[in-house]
Short mmCIF file of C-alpha atoms in Angstrom, two decimals:
data_model
loop_
_atom_site.label_atom_id
_atom_site.label_comp_id
_atom_site.label_asym_id
_atom_site.label_seq_id
_atom_site.Cartn_x
_atom_site.Cartn_y
_atom_site.Cartn_z
CA MET P 1 -2.31 4.81 20.30
CA LEU P 2 -0.42 7.79 18.24
CA ILE P 3 2.48 4.86 17.45
CA ALA P 4 -0.13 2.53 15.81
CA LEU P 5 -1.07 5.54 13.68
CA THR P 6 1.94 6.44 12.37
CA ARG P 7 3.42 3.46 11.10
CA PRO P 8 4.66 3.14 7.63
CA ALA P 9 2.37 2.79 4.85
CA LEU P 10 2.33 -0.57 3.47
CA ALA P 11 -0.13 0.31 0.19
CA GLY P 12 -0.22 -1.59 -3.14
CA PRO P 13 -2.01 1.87 -4.57
CA PRO P 14 -4.46 2.53 -4.22
CA TYR P 15 -4.89 -0.87 -1.83
CA LEU P 16 -2.95 -1.77 1.65
CA SER P 17 -2.89 -5.36 -0.21
CA ASP P 18 -0.07 -5.50 -2.84
CA ASP P 19 -0.18 -7.17 -6.11
CA PRO P 20 2.92 -9.26 -8.04
CA GLU P 21 2.55 -7.15 -11.24
CA THR P 22 6.42 -5.08 -11.40
CA THR P 23 6.63 -1.91 -13.58
CA ASP P 24 7.39 -2.68 -17.24
CA TYR P 25 10.88 -3.25 -18.00
CA LYS P 26 12.74 0.49 -18.54
CA HIS P 27 9.67 2.07 -18.01
CA TYR P 28 8.66 4.42 -14.54
CA GLU P 29 5.30 4.54 -12.29
CA ILE P 30 5.70 7.75 -10.26
CA TYR P 31 2.88 8.27 -7.63
CA THR P 32 1.98 11.49 -6.40
CA PHE P 33 -0.37 10.72 -3.08
CA SER P 34 -2.19 11.65 0.38
CA ASN P 35 -3.24 9.23 2.76
CA GLY P 36 -4.93 9.31 6.41
CA THR P 37 -6.74 7.83 9.24
CA LEU P 38 -8.79 8.75 12.03
CA ALA P 39 -9.17 7.18 15.39
CA SER P 40 -10.12 8.15 18.99
CA GLY P 41 -6.67 8.86 19.71
CA GLY P 42 -6.25 11.73 16.86
CA THR P 43 -5.66 11.73 13.05
CA SER P 44 -2.79 10.96 11.14
CA GLY P 45 -1.18 10.75 7.73
CA GLU P 46 1.18 11.15 4.69
CA THR P 47 1.85 13.07 1.48
CA GLY P 48 4.45 12.21 -0.79
CA ILE P 49 6.13 10.75 -3.83
CA ASP P 50 6.29 6.94 -4.59
CA PHE P 51 8.75 6.38 -7.09
CA ASN P 52 9.13 2.92 -9.07
CA TYR P 53 11.21 1.75 -12.24
CA GLY P 54 11.30 -1.25 -13.74
CA ALA P 55 15.14 -2.46 -13.34
CA ALA P 56 14.76 -5.72 -15.90
CA PRO P 57 11.85 -8.16 -16.70
CA ASP P 58 10.14 -8.91 -13.65
CA LEU P 59 12.34 -6.79 -11.42
CA GLN P 60 10.71 -3.21 -10.04
CA LEU P 61 13.01 -1.19 -8.00
CA THR P 62 10.61 1.34 -5.40
CA ALA P 63 11.59 4.56 -3.24
CA THR P 64 9.07 6.41 -1.42
CA LEU P 65 9.41 9.86 0.29
CA PRO P 66 6.60 10.45 2.54
CA ALA P 67 5.70 13.57 4.61
CA GLY P 68 3.93 13.06 7.18
CA PHE P 69 1.37 14.84 9.89
CA ASP P 70 -0.04 14.13 13.29
CA HIS P 71 -2.81 15.38 14.87
CA PRO P 72 -3.70 13.72 18.79
CA THR P 73 -6.87 13.95 19.88
CA GLY P 74 -7.26 17.71 22.29
CA GLY P 75 -3.19 18.19 21.11
CA LYS P 76 -1.44 19.97 18.75
CA THR P 77 -0.86 18.52 14.89
CA THR P 78 2.96 18.12 14.23
CA PHE P 79 4.76 17.42 10.85
CA GLY P 80 7.89 16.03 9.65
CA LEU P 81 9.24 13.83 7.42
CA GLY P 82 8.09 10.05 7.72
CA ASN P 83 9.49 6.93 6.99
CA ILE P 84 11.64 6.50 3.50
CA GLU P 85 11.05 3.50 1.71
CA LEU P 86 13.43 1.17 -0.19
CA ALA P 87 12.12 -1.62 -1.91
CA ALA P 88 12.48 -4.38 -4.73
CA LYS P 89 9.35 -6.42 -5.74
CA TYR P 90 10.85 -9.46 -8.19
CA ARG P 91 8.07 -11.66 -10.11
CA PHE P 92 9.25 -15.24 -10.22
CA LEU P 93 5.95 -17.36 -11.19
CA HIS P 94 3.70 -16.02 -14.10
CA GLN P 95 0.00 -17.20 -14.48
CA ASP P 96 0.58 -18.43 -18.10
CA ALA P 97 2.78 -21.49 -16.47
CA VAL P 98 1.65 -22.26 -13.16
CA GLY P 99 -1.85 -20.21 -12.73
CA TRP P 100 -1.25 -17.55 -10.80
CA ASP P 101 2.05 -14.55 -10.55
CA VAL P 102 3.77 -14.55 -7.39
CA ALA P 103 6.38 -11.90 -6.38
CA ILE P 104 8.10 -11.32 -3.26
CA PHE P 105 8.37 -7.18 -2.39
CA PRO P 106 10.85 -6.85 0.83
CA ARG P 107 10.76 -3.57 1.93
CA VAL P 108 13.28 -1.37 4.30
CA PHE P 109 11.67 1.33 6.27
CA LEU P 110 14.56 3.93 7.22
CA PRO P 111 14.25 5.54 10.76
CA SER P 112 11.73 9.01 10.68
CA GLY P 113 14.07 10.91 13.15
CA SER P 114 11.08 12.20 14.65
CA ASN P 115 9.32 10.81 17.76
CA THR P 116 5.57 12.47 16.56
CA VAL P 117 5.58 11.60 13.09
CA GLY P 118 6.69 8.03 11.33
CA ASP P 119 8.51 5.43 13.37
CA ASN P 120 11.55 6.46 14.54
CA ARG P 121 13.65 2.57 14.50
CA ALA P 122 14.15 0.92 11.02
CA SER P 123 12.12 -1.85 9.91
CA LEU P 124 12.05 -4.52 7.29
CA LEU P 125 8.73 -5.64 5.94
CA LEU P 126 9.03 -9.45 4.29
CA PRO P 127 5.51 -10.14 2.42
CA ILE P 128 4.59 -12.68 -0.74
CA TRP P 129 2.11 -11.77 -3.46
CA VAL P 130 -0.08 -13.39 -5.85
CA GLN P 131 -2.60 -12.20 -8.56
CA ARG P 132 -4.97 -14.59 -10.84
CA ASP P 133 -6.92 -13.00 -13.59
CA TRP P 134 -10.16 -15.12 -13.63
CA THR P 135 -11.35 -12.96 -16.96
CA SER P 136 -10.79 -10.17 -19.08
CA LYS P 137 -12.46 -8.27 -16.11
CA TRP P 138 -12.28 -10.03 -12.64
CA SER P 139 -8.94 -10.26 -11.12
CA THR P 140 -7.83 -10.91 -7.32
CA PHE P 141 -4.83 -10.33 -5.77
CA GLY P 142 -3.25 -10.29 -2.04
CA GLY P 143 -1.26 -12.17 0.31
CA GLY P 144 0.76 -10.80 3.48
CA GLY P 145 3.73 -11.10 5.12
CA CYS P 146 5.94 -9.78 8.63
CA LEU P 147 7.25 -6.29 9.57
CA LEU P 148 10.48 -7.02 11.74
CA SER P 149 11.68 -3.86 13.81
CA GLY P 150 14.44 -5.35 16.05
CA GLN P 151 11.86 -5.05 19.11
CA SER P 152 9.51 -7.86 19.21
CA SER P 153 6.81 -6.20 21.00
CA ARG P 154 6.33 -3.43 17.86
CA ASP P 155 6.57 -6.48 15.27
CA PHE P 156 3.21 -7.19 13.43
CA CYS P 157 1.91 -9.50 10.97
CA LEU P 158 -0.83 -8.39 7.91
CA ALA P 159 -2.74 -10.16 5.23
CA GLY P 160 -5.27 -9.09 2.36
CA GLY P 161 -6.74 -9.58 -0.22
CA VAL P 162 -8.77 -7.62 -3.10
CA LEU P 163 -10.97 -8.06 -5.51
CA THR P 164 -10.87 -5.81 -9.00
CA TYR P 165 -13.85 -5.37 -11.80
CA GLN P 166 -12.98 -3.84 -14.69
CA VAL P 167 -16.06 -1.63 -15.25
CA LEU P 168 -14.97 0.46 -18.24
CA PRO P 169 -12.15 0.31 -20.50
CA LYS P 170 -10.82 3.16 -18.56
CA LEU P 171 -12.65 2.71 -14.95
CA GLN P 172 -11.36 -0.06 -12.67
CA ILE P 173 -12.88 -0.44 -9.02
CA GLY P 174 -12.54 -3.37 -6.45
CA THR P 175 -12.96 -4.15 -3.02
CA GLU P 176 -10.55 -5.37 -0.32
CA PHE P 177 -10.61 -7.35 3.54
CA PHE P 178 -7.49 -6.72 5.44
CA HIS P 179 -6.28 -7.55 9.03
CA GLN P 180 -3.03 -6.90 10.85
CA THR P 181 -2.37 -8.35 14.20
CA ALA P 182 -1.27 -5.64 17.31
CA ASP P 183 2.00 -3.54 16.28
CA ALA P 184 2.66 -2.40 19.87
CA VAL P 185 1.99 -2.97 23.21
CA GLY P 186 -1.42 -1.99 24.51
CA THR P 187 -2.68 -1.57 21.13
CA PRO P 188 -5.52 -3.93 19.36
CA PRO P 189 -5.27 -6.37 16.13
CA SER P 190 -7.01 -4.67 12.96
CA SER P 191 -9.27 -5.41 10.28
CA SER P 192 -11.28 -3.48 7.71
CA ILE P 193 -12.89 -3.37 4.35
CA GLY P 194 -12.15 -0.77 1.83
CA VAL P 195 -13.15 0.04 -2.04
CA GLY P 196 -10.94 1.71 -4.77
CA PHE P 197 -10.87 2.76 -8.04
CA ARG P 198 -8.51 3.30 -10.46
CA TYR P 199 -9.13 5.72 -13.85
CA ASP P 200 -7.05 5.96 -16.74
CA LEU P 201 -7.12 9.69 -18.26
CA THR P 202 -4.60 8.69 -20.83
CA ASP P 203 -1.78 6.54 -20.99
CA THR P 204 0.26 8.62 -18.77
CA TYR P 205 -2.28 10.54 -16.44
CA HIS P 206 -4.24 7.88 -13.96
CA LEU P 207 -6.43 8.84 -10.71
CA LEU P 208 -6.96 6.73 -7.77
CA GLY P 209 -8.61 6.45 -4.62
CA TYR P 210 -9.45 4.35 -1.73
CA VAL P 211 -11.47 4.69 1.32
CA ARG P 212 -12.18 1.96 4.32
CA ARG P 213 -13.45 1.26 7.39
CA GLY P 214 -12.42 -0.63 10.59
CA ILE P 215 -14.72 -3.67 11.37
CA GLN P 216 -12.59 -4.61 14.45
CA ASN P 217 -11.52 -2.43 17.60
CA THR P 218 -12.84 0.17 15.08
CA ASN P 219 -12.78 2.99 17.61
CA GLU P 220 -8.80 2.49 18.46
CA THR P 221 -7.47 1.39 15.30
CA ASN P 222 -9.29 2.95 11.87
CA GLN P 223 -12.50 4.89 12.42
CA TYR P 224 -12.04 5.37 8.40
CA SER P 225 -9.08 5.97 6.22
CA TRP P 226 -8.29 7.40 3.05
CA TYR P 227 -5.97 7.45 -0.04
CA GLY P 228 -6.05 9.23 -3.30
CA ALA P 229 -3.19 9.65 -5.82
CA VAL P 230 -2.27 10.72 -9.11
CA LEU P 231 -0.06 8.29 -11.20
CA PHE P 232 2.19 9.02 -14.04
CA THR P 233 3.72 6.01 -16.22
CA PHE P 234 5.88 6.46 -19.27
#
């Protein structure tokens, strides 16, 4: 069960689903984050830095450096370097032309080098993400893809969607539905519902938060999860 709990994070902060928006050209986004999941098998999570750079118009380069922990039920807590992520997001369709933003965002997960924290095998996530802004306040985004690990019994697919609302000029809230197929032999698929927010303290500093709970195989996969981050944009 802890194998399922220690999968790499697939988040588009603060949600699990991502969006097709890329970091502005020659600008940076840096997240300092912490997340975790509680299930019947124990608690696991990560803290680290998510670094994004707008390398070209509609092209974002990403590197994530996580340190993880695992606390199995009735066992000892272990710590270690999680799966370093390297990714590139490319938006190839725009709302003003076709009504939707569409992007691909392949991610490479490097082996963690640990049997207890993260995944000790390399893997590749191949998703596609879409978004549409319905009004100046309402927006929806989501999509999905599959993760390939070189071991078919541990490959899985995921899909999710988010609806957001701009409550105040500096505050956005959202709700998400997310589903993932079984990611190892003996582990069940999972579905969850979550709520998140983003609050812009200034043009440079932003706060993000998210909580979710499983609605399918809840005890085994996700009794509850959390994510928190400080985002720096410049």
